[in-house]
Tab-separated table of C-alpha atoms in Angstrom:
chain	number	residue	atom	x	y	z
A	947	UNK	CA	-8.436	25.464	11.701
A	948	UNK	CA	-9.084	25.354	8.026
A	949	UNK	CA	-8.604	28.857	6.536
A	950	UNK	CA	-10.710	28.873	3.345
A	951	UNK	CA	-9.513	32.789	3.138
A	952	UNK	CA	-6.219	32.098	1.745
A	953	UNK	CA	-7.469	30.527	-1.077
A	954	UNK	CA	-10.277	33.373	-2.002
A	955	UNK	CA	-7.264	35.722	-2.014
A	956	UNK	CA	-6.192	34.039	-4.842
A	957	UNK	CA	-9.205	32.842	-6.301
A	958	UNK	CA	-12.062	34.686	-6.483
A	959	UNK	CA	-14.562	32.011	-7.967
A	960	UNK	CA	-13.795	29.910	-10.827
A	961	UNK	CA	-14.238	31.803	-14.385
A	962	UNK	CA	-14.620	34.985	-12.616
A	963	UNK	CA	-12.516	37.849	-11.242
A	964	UNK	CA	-8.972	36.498	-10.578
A	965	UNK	CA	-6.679	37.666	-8.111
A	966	UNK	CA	-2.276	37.534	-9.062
A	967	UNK	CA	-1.092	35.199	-6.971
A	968	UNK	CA	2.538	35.707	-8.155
A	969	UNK	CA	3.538	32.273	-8.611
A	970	UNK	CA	3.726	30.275	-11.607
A	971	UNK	CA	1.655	27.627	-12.598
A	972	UNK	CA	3.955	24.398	-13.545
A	973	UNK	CA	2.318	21.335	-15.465
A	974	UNK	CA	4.919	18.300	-15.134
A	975	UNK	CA	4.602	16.185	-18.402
A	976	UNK	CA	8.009	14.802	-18.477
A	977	UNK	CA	7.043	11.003	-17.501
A	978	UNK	CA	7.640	8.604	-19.641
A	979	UNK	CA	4.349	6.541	-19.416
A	980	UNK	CA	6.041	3.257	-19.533
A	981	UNK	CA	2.793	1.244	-18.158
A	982	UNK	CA	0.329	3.381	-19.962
A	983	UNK	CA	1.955	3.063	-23.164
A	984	UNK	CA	1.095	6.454	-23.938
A	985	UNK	CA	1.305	10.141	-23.068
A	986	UNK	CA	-0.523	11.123	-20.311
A	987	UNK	CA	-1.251	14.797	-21.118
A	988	UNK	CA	-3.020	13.619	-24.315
A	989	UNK	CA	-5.592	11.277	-22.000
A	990	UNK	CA	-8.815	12.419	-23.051
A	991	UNK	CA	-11.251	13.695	-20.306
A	992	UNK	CA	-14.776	15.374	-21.412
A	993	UNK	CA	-13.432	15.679	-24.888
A	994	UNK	CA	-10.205	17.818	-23.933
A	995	UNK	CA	-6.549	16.422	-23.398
A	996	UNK	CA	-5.978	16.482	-19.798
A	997	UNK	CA	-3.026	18.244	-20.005
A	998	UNK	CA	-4.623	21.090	-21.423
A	999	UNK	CA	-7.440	21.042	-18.854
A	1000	UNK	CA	-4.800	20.718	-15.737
A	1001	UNK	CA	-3.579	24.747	-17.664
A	1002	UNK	CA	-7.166	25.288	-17.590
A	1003	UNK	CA	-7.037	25.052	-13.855
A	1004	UNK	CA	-3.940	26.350	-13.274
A	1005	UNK	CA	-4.369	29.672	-15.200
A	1006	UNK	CA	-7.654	30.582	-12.932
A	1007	UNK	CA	-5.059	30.679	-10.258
A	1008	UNK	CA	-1.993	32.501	-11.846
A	1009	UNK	CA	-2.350	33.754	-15.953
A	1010	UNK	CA	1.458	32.417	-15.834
A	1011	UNK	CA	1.835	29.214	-16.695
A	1012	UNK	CA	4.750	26.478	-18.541
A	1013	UNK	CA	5.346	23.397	-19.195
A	1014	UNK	CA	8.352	21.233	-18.177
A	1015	UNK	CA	9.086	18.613	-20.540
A	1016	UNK	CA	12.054	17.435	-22.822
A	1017	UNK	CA	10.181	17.439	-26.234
A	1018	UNK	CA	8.059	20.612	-26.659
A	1019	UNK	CA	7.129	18.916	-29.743
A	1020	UNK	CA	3.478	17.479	-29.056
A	1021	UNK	CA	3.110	21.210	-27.290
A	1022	UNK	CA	3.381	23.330	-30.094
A	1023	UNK	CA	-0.379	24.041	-30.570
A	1024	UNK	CA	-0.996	24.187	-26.967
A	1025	UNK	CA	0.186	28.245	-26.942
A	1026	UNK	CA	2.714	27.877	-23.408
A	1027	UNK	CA	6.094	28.225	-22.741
A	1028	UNK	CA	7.869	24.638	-22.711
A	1029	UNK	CA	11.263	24.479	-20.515
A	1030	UNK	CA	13.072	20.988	-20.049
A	1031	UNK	CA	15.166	19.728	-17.327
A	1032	UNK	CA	18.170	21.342	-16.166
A	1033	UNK	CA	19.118	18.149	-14.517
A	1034	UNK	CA	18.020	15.230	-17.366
A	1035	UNK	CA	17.124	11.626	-16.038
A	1036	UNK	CA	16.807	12.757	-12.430
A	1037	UNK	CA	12.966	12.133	-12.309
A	1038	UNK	CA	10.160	14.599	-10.960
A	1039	UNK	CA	12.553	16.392	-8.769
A	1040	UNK	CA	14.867	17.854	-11.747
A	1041	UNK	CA	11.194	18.688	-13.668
A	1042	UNK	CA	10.085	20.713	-10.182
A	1043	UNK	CA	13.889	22.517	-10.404
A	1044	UNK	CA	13.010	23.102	-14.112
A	1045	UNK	CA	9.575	24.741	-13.336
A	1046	UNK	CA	11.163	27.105	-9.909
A	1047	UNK	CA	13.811	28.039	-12.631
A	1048	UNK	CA	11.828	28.855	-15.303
A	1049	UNK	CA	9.880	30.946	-13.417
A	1050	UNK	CA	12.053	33.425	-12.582
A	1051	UNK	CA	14.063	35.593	-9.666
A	1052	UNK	CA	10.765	37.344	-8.984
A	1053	UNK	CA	8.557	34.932	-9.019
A	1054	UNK	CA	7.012	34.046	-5.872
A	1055	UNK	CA	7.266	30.506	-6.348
A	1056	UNK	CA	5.778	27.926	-8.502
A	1057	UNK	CA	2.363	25.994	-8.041
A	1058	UNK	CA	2.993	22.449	-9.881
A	1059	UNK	CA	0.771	19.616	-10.773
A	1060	UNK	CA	1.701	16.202	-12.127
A	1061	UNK	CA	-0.265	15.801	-15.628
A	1062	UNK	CA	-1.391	12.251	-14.150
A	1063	UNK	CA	-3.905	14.037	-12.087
A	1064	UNK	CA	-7.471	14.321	-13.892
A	1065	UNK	CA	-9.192	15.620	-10.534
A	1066	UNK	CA	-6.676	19.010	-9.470
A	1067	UNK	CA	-9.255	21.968	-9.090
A	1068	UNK	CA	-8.231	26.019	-9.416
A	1069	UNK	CA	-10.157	25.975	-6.079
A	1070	UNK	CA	-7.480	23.824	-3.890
A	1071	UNK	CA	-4.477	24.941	-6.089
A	1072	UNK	CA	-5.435	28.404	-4.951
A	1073	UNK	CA	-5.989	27.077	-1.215
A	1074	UNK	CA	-1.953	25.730	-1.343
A	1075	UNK	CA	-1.025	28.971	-2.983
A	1076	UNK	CA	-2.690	31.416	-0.421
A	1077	UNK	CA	-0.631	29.464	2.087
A	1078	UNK	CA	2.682	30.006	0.496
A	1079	UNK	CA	4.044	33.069	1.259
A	1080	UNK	CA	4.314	32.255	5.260
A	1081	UNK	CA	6.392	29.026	4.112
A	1082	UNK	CA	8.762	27.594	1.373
A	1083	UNK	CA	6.404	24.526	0.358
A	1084	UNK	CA	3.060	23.473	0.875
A	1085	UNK	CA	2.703	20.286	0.453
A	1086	UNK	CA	-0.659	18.016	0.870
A	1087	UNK	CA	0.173	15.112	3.330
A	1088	UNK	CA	-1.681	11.194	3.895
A	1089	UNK	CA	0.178	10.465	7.487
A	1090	UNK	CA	3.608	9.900	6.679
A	1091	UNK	CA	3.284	10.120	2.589
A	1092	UNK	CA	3.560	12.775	0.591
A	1093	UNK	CA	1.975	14.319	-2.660
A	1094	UNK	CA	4.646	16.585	-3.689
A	1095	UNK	CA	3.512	16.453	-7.195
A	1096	UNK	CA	0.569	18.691	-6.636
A	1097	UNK	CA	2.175	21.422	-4.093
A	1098	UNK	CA	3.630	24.451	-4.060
A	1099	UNK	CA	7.166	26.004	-3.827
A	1100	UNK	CA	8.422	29.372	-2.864
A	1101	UNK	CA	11.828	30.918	-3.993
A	1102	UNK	CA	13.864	29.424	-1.265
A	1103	UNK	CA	13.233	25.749	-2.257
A	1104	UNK	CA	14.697	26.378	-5.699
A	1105	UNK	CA	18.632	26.489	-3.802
A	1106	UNK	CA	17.632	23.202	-1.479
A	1107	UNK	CA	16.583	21.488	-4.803
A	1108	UNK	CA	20.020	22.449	-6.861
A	1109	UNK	CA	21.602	21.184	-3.702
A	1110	UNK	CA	20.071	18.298	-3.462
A	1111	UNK	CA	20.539	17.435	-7.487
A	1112	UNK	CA	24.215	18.692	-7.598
A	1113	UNK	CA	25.171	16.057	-4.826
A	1114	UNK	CA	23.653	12.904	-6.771
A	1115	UNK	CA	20.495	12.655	-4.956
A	1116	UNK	CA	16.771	13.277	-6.969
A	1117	UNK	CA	14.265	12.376	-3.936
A	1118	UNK	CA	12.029	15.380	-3.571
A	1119	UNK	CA	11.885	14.027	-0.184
A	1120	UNK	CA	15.432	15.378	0.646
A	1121	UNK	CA	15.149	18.721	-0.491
A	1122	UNK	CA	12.216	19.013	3.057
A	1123	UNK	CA	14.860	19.311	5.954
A	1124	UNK	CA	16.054	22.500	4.697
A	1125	UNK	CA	13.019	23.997	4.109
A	1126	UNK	CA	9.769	25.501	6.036
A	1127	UNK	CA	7.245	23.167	5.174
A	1128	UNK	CA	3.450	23.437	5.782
A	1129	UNK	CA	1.791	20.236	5.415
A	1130	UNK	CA	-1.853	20.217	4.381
A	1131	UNK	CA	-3.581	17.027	6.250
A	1132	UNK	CA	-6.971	15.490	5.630
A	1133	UNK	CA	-9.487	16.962	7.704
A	1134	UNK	CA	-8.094	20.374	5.936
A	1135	UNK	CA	-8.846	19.500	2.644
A	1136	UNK	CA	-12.347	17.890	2.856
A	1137	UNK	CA	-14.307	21.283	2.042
A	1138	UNK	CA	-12.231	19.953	-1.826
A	1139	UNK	CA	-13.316	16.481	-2.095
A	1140	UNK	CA	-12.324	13.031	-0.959
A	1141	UNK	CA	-8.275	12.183	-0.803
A	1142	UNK	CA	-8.850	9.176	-3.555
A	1143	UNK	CA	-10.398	11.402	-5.889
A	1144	UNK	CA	-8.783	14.546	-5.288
A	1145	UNK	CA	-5.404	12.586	-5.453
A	1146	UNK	CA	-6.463	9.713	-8.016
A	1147	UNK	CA	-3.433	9.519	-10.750
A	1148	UNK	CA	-3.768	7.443	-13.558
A	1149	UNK	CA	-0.665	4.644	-14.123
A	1150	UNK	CA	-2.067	2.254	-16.176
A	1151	UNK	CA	-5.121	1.355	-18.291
A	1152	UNK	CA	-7.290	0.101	-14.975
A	1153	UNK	CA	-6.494	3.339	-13.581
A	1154	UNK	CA	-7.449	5.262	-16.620
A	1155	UNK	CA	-10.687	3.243	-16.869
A	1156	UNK	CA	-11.136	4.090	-13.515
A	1157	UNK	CA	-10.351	7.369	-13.827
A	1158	UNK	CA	-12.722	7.943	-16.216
A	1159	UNK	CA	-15.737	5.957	-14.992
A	1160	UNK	CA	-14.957	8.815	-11.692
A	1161	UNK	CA	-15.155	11.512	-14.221
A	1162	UNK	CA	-18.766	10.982	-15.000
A	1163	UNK	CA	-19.355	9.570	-11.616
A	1164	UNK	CA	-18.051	12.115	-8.983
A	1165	UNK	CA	-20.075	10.943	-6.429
A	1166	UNK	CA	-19.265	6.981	-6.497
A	1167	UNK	CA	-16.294	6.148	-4.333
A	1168	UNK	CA	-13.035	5.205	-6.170
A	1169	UNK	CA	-12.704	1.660	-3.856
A	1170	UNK	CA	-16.430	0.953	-5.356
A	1171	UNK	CA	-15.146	1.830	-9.346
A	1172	UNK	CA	-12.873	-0.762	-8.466
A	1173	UNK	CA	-15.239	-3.010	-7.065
A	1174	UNK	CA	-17.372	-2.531	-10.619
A	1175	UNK	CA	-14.213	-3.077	-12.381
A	1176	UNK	CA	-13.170	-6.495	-11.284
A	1177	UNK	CA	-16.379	-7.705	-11.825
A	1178	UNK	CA	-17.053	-6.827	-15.129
């Protein structure tokens, strides 16, 4: 059974009286953005860069919030702590390490989003962190795949990640077996929105037009953006 109650203990309503969860928000903007050509976090959506609207989000769930990336550069207007990798060149597993140890022994865990993800609401981040403190990840699940990238992480999963890093390995995947893991299925999250929007990350510039064409267009289908796209 879907418990919608978990969330509202974090999240009152967006904009509106806000609850401490006691985790950390964590935008991951360490990609390179080899097919886009171009940051990600500086995509415009509705006249903001989405990386500042994914904080947006993420600070009507918890006021504390970072940034894990190895330039702080392009952030320096952007008013939020920037920490890089503790583990370079290791991929989204060493920024999630960065984030849990940035946040700090008394944090109750992090709450991180990949900045490739234009559709993340406050509303469902809150919904993952209201299930946390029962388990040391929640993590949204399609049958057998994963979307680690927008999940959250409680203090124990920061020691199966430096494991997991120390011996070689960077899979996010390998850090699970060690650690209590609530999967969030489908028919949970539908009260959020469908799994291709909720979930849509932009890659390349079809995605991005995509993307964007959903932004104004909520409503439509992604398969049927698509559809428009190839035949224009």
């Amino acid at each position: 059974m879907l418990d919608l109650q978990a969330g509202t203990a974090v999240l009152r309503n967006r904009g509106a009286e806000m609850t401490k969860s006691g985790v950390t928000g964590v935008l991951l903007a360490g990609g390179q953005s080899k097919r886009l050509g171009r940051p990600k976090y500086l995509l415009d959506f509705g006249g903001r860069p989405l990386g500042l609207r994914l904080l947006d989000e993420l600070r009507l769930v918890t006021p504390e919030v970072l940034i894990v990336a190895n330039d702080p550069a392009p952030f320096r207007e952007w008013n939020t702590r920037v920490v890089p990798d503790r583990f370079p060149e290791r991929g989204p597993l060493a920024g999630l390490h960065a984030g849990m140890a940035a946040s700090g022994d008394s944090s109750a865990g992090i709450l991180a989003v990949a900045c490739d993800l234009p559709f993340f609401t406050a509303r469902f981040g809150a919904f993952l962190v209201g299930l946390l403190p029962s388990y040391d990840a929640v993590i949204p699940r399609h049958g057998r795949l994963l979307e680690p990238l927008c999940a959250a992480y409680g203090p124990n999963a920061r020691q199966a990640m430096e494991r997991v890093l120390e011996s070689g390995r960077a899979r996010v995947q390998d850090i699970l077996p060690d650690l209590r893991v609530r999967y969030v299925d489908e028919e949970e999250r539908g009260p959020f929105g469908r799994d291709e929007v909720l979930f849509f990350n932009v890659n390349d510039t079809d995605d991005l037009a995509a993307a964007r064409i959903l932004w104004h267009q909520r409503q439509l289908p992604a398969r049927k953006v698509f559809e428009q796209l190839r035949r224009s």
